[in-house]
Coordinates of C-alpha atoms and ligand atoms in Angstrom, one line a residue:
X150 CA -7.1 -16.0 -28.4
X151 CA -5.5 -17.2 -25.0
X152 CA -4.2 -13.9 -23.1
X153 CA -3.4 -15.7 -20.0
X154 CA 0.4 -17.6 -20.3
X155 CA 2.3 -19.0 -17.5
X156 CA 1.0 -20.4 -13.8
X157 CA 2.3 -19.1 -10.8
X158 CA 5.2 -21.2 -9.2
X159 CA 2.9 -22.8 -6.7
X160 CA 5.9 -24.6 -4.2
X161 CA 5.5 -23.2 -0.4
X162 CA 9.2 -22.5 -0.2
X163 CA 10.1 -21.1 -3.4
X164 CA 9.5 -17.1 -4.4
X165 CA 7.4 -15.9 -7.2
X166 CA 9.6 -14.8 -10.3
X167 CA 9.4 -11.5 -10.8
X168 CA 11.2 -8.8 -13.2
X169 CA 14.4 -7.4 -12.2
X170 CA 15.2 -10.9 -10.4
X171 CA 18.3 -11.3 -12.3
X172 CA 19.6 -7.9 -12.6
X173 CA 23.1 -6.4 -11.8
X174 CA 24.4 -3.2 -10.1
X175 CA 27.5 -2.0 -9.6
X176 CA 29.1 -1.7 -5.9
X177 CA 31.1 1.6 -5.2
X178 CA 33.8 -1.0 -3.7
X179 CA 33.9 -2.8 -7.1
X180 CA 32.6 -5.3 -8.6
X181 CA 28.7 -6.1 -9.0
X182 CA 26.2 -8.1 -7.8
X183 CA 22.0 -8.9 -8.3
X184 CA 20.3 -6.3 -7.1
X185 CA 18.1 -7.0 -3.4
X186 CA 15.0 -4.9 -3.9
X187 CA 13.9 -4.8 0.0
X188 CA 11.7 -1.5 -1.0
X189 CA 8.0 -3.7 -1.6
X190 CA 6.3 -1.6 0.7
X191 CA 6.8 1.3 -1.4
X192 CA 6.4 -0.5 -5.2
X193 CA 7.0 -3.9 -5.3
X194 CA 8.8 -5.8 -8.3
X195 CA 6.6 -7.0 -11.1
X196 CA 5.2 -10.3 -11.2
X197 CA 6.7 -12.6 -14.2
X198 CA 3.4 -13.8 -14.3
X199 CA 1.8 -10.7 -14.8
X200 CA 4.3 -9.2 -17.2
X201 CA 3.7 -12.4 -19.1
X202 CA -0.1 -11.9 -19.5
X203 CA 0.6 -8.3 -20.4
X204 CA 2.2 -9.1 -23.0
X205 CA 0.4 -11.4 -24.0
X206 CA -2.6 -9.3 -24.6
X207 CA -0.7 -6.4 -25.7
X208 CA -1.3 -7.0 -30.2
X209 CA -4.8 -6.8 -28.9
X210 CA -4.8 -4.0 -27.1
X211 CA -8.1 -1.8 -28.1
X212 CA -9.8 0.9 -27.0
X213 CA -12.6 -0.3 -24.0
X214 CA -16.3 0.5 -24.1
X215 CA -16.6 2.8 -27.5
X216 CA -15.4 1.1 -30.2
X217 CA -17.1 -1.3 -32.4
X218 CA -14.1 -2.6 -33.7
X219 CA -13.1 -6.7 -32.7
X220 CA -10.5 -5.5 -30.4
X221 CA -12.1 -2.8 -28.7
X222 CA -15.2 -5.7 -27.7
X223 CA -12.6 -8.7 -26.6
X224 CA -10.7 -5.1 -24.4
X225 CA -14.1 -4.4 -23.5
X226 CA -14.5 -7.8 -22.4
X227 CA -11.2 -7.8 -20.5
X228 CA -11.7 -4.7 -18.7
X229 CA -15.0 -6.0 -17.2
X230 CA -13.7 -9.2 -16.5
X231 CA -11.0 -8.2 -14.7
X232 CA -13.7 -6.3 -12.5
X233 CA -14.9 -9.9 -11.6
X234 CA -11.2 -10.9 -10.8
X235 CA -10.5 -8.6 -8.2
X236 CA -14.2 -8.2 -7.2
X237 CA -13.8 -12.5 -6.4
X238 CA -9.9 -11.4 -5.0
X239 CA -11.5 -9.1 -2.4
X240 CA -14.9 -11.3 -1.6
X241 CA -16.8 -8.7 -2.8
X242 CA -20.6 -9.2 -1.3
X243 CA -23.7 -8.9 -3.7
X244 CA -24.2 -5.2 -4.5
X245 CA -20.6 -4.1 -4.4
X246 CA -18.5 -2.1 -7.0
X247 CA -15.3 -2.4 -7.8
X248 CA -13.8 1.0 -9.1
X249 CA -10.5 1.1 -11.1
X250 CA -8.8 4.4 -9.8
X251 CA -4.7 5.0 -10.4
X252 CA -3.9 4.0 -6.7
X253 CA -4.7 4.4 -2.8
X254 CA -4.5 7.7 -2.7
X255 CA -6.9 8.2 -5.4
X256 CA -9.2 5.5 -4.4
X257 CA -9.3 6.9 -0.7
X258 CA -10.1 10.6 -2.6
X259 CA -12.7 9.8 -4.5
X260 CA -14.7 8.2 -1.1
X261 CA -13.5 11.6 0.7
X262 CA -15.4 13.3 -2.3
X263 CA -18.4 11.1 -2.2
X264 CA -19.0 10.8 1.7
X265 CA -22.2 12.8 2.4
X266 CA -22.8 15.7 3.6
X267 CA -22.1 16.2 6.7
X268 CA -20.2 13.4 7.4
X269 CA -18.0 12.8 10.4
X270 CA -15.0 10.9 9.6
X271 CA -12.5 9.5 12.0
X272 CA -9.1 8.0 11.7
X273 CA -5.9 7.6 13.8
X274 CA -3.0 9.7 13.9
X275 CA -1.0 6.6 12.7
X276 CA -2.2 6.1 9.1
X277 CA -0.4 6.9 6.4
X278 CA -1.2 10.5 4.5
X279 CA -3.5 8.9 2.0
X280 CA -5.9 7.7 4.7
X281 CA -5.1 10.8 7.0
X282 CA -5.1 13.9 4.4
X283 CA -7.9 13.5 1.7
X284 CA -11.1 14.2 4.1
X285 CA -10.7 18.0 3.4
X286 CA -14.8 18.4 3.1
X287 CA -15.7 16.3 6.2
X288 CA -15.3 17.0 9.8
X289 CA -12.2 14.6 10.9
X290 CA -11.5 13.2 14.2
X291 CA -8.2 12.3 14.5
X292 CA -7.3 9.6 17.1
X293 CA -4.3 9.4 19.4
X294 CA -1.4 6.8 18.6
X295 CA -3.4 3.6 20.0
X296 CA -0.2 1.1 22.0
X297 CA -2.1 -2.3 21.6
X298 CA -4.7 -3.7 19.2
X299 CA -6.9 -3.3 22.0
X300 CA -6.4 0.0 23.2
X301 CA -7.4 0.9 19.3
X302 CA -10.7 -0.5 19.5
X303 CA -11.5 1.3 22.7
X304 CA -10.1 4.7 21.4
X305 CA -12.0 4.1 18.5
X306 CA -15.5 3.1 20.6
X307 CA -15.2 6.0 22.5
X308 CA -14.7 8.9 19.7
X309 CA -17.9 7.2 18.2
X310 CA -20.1 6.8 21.4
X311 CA -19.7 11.0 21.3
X312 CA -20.4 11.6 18.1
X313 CA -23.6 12.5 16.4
X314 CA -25.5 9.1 16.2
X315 CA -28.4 9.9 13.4
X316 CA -25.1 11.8 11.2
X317 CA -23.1 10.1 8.4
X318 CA -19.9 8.8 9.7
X319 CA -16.8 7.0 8.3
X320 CA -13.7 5.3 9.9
X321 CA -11.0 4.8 8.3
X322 CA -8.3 2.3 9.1
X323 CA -5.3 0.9 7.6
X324 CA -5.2 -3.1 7.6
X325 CA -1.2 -3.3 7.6
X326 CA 1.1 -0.8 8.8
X327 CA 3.7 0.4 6.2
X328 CA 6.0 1.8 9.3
X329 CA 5.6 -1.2 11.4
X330 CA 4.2 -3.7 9.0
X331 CA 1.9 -5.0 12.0
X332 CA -1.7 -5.9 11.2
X333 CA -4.7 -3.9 12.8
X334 CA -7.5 -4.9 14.3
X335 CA -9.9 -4.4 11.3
X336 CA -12.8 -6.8 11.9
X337 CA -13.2 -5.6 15.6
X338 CA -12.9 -2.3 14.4
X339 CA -15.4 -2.7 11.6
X340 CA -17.8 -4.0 14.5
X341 CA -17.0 -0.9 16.9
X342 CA -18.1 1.0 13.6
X343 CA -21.3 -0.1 12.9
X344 CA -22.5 -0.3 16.3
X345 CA -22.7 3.2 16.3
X346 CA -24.1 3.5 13.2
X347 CA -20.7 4.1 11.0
X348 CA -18.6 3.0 8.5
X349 CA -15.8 1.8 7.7
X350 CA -13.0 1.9 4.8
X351 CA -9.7 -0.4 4.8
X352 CA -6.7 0.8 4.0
X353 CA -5.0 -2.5 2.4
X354 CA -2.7 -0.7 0.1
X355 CA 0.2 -3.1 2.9
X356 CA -2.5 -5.5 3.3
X357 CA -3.7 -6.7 -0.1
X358 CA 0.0 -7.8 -1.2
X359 CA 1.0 -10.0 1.6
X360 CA -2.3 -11.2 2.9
X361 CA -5.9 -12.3 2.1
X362 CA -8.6 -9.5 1.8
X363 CA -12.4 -10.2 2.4
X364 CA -14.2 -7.4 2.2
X365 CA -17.4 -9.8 3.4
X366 CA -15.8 -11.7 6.2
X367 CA -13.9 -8.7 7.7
X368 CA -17.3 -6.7 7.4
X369 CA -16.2 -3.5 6.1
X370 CA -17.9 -1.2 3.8
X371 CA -14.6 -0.7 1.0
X372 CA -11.4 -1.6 0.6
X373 CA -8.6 0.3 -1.5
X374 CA -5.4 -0.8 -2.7
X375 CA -2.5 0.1 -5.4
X376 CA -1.7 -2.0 -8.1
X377 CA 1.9 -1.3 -8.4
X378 CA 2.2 -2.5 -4.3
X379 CA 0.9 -6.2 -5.7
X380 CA 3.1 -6.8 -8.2
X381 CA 1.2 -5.1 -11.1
X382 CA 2.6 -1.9 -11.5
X383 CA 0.9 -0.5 -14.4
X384 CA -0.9 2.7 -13.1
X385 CA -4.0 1.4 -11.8
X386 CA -5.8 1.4 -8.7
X387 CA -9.2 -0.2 -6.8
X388 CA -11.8 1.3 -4.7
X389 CA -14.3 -1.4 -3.8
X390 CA -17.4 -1.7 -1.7
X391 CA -20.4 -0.2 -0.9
X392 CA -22.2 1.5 -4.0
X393 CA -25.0 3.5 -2.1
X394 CA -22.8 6.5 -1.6
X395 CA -21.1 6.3 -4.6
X396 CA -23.8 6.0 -6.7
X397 CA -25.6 9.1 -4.6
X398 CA -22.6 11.0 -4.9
X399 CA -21.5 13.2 -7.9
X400 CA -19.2 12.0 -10.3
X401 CA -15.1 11.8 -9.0
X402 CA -14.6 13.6 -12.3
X403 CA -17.1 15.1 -14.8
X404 CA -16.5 13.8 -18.7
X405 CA -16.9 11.1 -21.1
X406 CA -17.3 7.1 -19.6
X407 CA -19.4 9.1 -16.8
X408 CA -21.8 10.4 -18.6
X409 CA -24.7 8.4 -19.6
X410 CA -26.4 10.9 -21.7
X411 CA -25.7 15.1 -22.6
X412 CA -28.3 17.2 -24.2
X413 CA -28.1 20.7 -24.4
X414 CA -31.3 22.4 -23.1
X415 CA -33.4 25.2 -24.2
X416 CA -32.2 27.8 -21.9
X417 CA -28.4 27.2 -23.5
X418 CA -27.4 25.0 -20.9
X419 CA -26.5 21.3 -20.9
X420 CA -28.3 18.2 -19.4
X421 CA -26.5 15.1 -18.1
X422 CA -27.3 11.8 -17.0
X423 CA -24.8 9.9 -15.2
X424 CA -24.1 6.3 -15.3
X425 CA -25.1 4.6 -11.7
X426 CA -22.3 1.9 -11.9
X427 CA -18.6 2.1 -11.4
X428 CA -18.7 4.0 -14.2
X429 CA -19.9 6.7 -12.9
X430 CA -16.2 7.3 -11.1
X431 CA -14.0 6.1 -13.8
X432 CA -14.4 9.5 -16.5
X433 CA -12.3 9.4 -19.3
X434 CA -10.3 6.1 -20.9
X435 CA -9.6 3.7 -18.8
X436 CA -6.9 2.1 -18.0
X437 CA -6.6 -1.4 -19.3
X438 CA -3.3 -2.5 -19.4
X439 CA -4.0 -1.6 -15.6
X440 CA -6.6 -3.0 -14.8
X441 CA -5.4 -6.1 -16.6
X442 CA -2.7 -6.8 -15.0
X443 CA -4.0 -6.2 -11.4
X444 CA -7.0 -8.7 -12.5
X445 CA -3.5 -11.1 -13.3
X446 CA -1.6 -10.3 -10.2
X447 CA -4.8 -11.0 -8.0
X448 CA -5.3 -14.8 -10.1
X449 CA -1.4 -15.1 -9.6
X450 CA -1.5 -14.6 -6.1
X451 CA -4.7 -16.7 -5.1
X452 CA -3.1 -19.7 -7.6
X453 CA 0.2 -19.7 -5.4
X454 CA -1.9 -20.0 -2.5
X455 CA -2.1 -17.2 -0.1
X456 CA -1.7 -19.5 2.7
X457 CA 1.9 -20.9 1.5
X458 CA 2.9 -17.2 0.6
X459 CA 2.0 -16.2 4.2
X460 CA 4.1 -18.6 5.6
X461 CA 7.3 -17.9 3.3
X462 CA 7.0 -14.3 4.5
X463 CA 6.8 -15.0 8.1
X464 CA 9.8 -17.3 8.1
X465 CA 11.2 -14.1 6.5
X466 CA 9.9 -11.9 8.7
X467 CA 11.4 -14.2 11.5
X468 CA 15.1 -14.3 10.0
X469 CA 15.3 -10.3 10.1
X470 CA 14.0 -9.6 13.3
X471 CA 15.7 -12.4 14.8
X472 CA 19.0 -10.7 12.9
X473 CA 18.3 -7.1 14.0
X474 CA 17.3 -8.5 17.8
X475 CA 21.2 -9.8 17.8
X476 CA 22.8 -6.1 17.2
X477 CA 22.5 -4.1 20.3
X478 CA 22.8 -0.6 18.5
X479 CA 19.6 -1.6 16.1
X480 CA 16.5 -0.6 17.8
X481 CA 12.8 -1.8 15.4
X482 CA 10.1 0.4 15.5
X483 CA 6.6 -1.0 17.1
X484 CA 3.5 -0.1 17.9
X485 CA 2.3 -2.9 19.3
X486 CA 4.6 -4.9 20.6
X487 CA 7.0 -7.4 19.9
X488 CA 4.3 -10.6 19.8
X489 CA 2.5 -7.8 17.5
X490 CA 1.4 -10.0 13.9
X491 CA 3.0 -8.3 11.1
X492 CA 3.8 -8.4 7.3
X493 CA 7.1 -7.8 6.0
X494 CA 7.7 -4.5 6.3
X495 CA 10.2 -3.6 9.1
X496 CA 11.2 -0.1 10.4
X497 CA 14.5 0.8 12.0
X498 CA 17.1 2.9 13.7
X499 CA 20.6 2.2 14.1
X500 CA 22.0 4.5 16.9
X501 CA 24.6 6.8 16.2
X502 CA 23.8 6.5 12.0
X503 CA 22.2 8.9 10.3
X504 CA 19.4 6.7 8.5
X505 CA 20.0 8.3 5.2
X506 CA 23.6 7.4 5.6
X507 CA 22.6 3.7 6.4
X508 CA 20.9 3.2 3.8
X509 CA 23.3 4.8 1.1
X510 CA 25.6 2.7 2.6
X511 CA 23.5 -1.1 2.3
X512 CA 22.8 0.0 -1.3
X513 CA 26.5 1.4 -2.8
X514 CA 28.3 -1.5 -0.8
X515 CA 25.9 -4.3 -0.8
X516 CA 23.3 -3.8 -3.5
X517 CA 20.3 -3.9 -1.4
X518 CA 17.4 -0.8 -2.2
X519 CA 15.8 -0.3 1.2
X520 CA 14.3 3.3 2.3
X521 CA 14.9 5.9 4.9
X522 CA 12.6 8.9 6.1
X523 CA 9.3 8.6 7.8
X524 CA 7.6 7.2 5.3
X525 CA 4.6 9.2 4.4
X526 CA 3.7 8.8 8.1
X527 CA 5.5 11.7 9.5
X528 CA 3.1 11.4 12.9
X529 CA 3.7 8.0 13.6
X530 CA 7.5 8.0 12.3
X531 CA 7.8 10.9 14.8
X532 CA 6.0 8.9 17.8
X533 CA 7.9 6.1 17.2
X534 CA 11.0 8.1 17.3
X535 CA 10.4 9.9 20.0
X536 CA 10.3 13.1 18.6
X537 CA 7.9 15.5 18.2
X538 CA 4.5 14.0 16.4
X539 CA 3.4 18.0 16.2
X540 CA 6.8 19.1 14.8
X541 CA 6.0 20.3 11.1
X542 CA 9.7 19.7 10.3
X543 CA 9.8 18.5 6.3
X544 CA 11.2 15.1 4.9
X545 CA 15.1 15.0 4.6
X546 CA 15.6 17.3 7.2
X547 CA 18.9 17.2 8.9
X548 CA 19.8 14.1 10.9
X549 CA 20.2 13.8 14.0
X550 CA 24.2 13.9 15.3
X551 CA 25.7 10.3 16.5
X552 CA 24.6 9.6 20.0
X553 CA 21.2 12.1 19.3
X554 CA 18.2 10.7 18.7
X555 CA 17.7 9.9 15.0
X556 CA 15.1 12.1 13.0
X557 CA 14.8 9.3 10.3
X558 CA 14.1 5.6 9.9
X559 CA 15.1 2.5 7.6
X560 CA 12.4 0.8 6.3
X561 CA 13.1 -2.6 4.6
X562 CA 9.8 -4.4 3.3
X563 CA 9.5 -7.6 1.2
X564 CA 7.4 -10.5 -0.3
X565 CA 6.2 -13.1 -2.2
X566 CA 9.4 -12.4 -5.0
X567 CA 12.1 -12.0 -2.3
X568 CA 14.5 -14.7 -2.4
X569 CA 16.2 -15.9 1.0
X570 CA 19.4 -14.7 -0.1
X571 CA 18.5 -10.7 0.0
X572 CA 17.0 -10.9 3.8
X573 CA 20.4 -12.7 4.5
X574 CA 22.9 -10.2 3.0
X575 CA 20.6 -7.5 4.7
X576 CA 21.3 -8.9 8.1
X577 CA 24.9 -9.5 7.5
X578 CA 25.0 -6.0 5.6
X579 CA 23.5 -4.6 8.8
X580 CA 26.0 -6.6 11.1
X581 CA 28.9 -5.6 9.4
X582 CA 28.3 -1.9 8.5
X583 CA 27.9 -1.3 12.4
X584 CA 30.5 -3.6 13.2
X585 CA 33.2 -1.9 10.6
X586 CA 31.5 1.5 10.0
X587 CA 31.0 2.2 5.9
X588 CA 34.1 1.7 3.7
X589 CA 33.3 4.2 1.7
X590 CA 33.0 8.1 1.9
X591 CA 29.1 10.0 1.9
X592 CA 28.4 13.4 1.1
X593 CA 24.8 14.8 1.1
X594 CA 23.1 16.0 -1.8
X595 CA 19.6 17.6 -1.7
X596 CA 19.4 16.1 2.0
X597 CA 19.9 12.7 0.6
X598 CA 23.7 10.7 1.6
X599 CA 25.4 9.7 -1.4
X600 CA 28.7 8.4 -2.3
X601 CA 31.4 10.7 -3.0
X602 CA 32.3 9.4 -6.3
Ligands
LIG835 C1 -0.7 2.2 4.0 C2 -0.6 2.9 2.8 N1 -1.7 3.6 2.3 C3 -1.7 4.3 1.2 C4 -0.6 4.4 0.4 C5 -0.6 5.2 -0.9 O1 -0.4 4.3 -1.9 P1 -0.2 5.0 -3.4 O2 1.0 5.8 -3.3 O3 -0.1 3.8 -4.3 O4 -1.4 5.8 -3.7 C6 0.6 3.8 0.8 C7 1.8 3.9 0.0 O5 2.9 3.7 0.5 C8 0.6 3.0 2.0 O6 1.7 2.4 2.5

């Protein structure tokens, strides 16, 4: 049986197909129109592709590793070949593992669980809470807001020329920003790492969907990234790398899949022998479907040709910026700089708007799904802002009053699905909305704007 169907659309200037591409919501102001998913930084839209070979495969579906069964062996087989895919997706080095997880966030917990003892792990103030929050066991350094690419390296140098040099250390780094959308210095911060005897994880969970990963040629020890960010949003995740300390370390969770052999012992107790492969982290049945359709997502996206995907973004990239730079009350968050490389993911303020408002307004009036807050990043959000990085103030939180500065952002975020057309009724959304203020009337529900309908 063939589980793989259709090819990628391979043209430089066309987008991907992807689910949803064709779908119609309704405009408070009447009427409807296809809905502009600009939200890919926080889940991005299916793949066709991938949906395609889902389905596909989905009569066979069988239960992977245990069963004896036709099904279960050609699942089986499946499974571990998708391990190939994404370990050949990543350039994965001789040794590595690929782990399936459920996301980022549970990819970037199980290395917090496995670092060793002792380790020292340091990472910016910057990152998003899945890089920042899981090192609970470790001793954390957390590194000030770097304003250049530069200045990160050298922040980065000196925490580690301080620390502990025959200890276990980790860095951990985000490849893409999903505030900012601008790329970090990962390969020069990989080389800071090991020169004094650290490590290094990448972040690519912003990374992996709009740009090439080598784990070999950057030079760092894993990578981690969501499926349902690349087009495959099915529940599963990827931790890959290094397998010394995951091997060494005990099992993420303790159960069946993990366990390589239980016998109870004569004192009453019970023996166990875990496996020493990936394995050894993924307790319990896996998920194929999953893991399947990331394997498809990462075939699909190397088949287009990553190079032509990059370049349909940036000219992307280029028509909102360039639409933003032309409305004076519109100000783009940035780390680094205007000249900064970036992915598609673009952060905003409008003045005197509250953001939540904003972005009610670009959806009930216009159709276009972008997203407001601070974005799982409350530190850098808060830099960015101006605000308060320390200020424990929650999510949602009252706005800010027109003229005050604003306490949330806009986020808008694409990729290799978005069609010219919703990047072009974003900007003239944006235009028009400050120009002629919302037509509609807003009232706030559980600290979110909606319209008063
Ligand atoms: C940079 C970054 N890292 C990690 C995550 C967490 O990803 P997930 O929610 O899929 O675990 C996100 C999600 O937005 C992210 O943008």
């Amino acid at each position: 049986m063939s589980v793989s169907s259709t090819v990628a659309d391979a043209s430089v200037c066309t987008p991907l197909p992807v689910l949803g591409r064709d779908v119609l919501v309704p405009l408070v102001t009447g009427g409807e129109v296809t809905y502009a998913a600009l939200d890919y930084a926080a889940s991005a839209p299916a793949l066709q592709r991938v949906w395609d070979d889902v389905a596909a495969y989905a009569p066979y579906y069988g239960s992977v590793h245990r069963g004896a069964g036709y099904l279960s062996q050609l699942s089986t087989d499946l499974f571990e070949n998708s391990r190939a895919t994404v370990a050949e997706f990543l350039g994965c080095r001789e040794g590595d593992q690929v782990v399936f997880t459920r996301s980022t966030t549970d990819s970037l917990n199980l290395l917090a669980a496995a670092v060793p003892a002792g380790c020292q792990v340091f990472v910016f103030e910057t990152e998003h809470h899945a890089s920042l929050l899981p090192w609970r066991d470790a001793e954390v350094t957390y590194l000030n807001a770097p304003r250049t690419p530069q200045q990160a390296i050298e922040t980065l140098e000196r925490a580690l020329a301080d620390r502990d040099p025959y200890g276990p250390a980790l860095v951990c780094v985000t490849g893409a920003s999903n505030v900012t959308g601008e790329l970090w210095p990962v390969k020069e911060l990989a080389a800071a790492a090991h020169a004094h005897g650290a490590r290094i994880v990448l972040d690519a969970a912003q990374l992996a969907p709009h740009h090439p990963v080598d784990i070999a040629e950057s030079d760092v020890d894993w990578v981690a990234f969501s499926g349902h960010k690349l087009y495959a949003p099915f529940g599963s995740g990827v931790l890959a790398g290094r397998s010394d300390w995951l091997t060494e370390a005990e099992p993420y969770l303790a159960g069946g899949g993990a366990s390589r052999k239980v016998a109870r012992r004569t004192d009453g107790g019970v023996d166990v022998e875990w496996h020493t492969t990936a394995a050894r982290h993924e307790a319990g049945s896996p998920n194929v479907i999953g893991v399947y359709a990331i394997a498809s997502a990462c075939k699909a996206l190397t088949e287009a040709g990553f190079d032509s995907l990059v370049e349909r973004e940036q000219s992307l990239v280029t028509k909102v910026r360039e639409g933003l730079a032309e409305v004076d009350e519109v100000k783009v968050l940035s780390l680094f700089g205007d000249d900064a490389p970036r992915v598609g993911v673009i952060s905003f303020v409008v003045e005197g708007w509250n953001s939540s408002h904003f972005a009610a307004a670009l959806s009930a009036e216009y159709g276009i799904g972008v997203r407001d807050g601070l974005f799982c990043a409350h530190p850098l959000v808060r830099t960015l802002l101006g605000s308060d990085p320390q200020d424990p103030g929650e999510c949602g939180a009252p706005e800010a009053e027109p003229g005050e500065r604003s306490l949330n952002a806009i986020r808008v975020s694409f990729g290799a699905g978005t069609p010219d057309e919703h990047v072009e009724r974003f900007v003239r959304a944006v235009k028009e909305l400050v120009r002629d203020g919302a037509r509609w009337n807003y009232r706030t529900e559980d600290g979110r704007c909606v319209p008063a309908v």
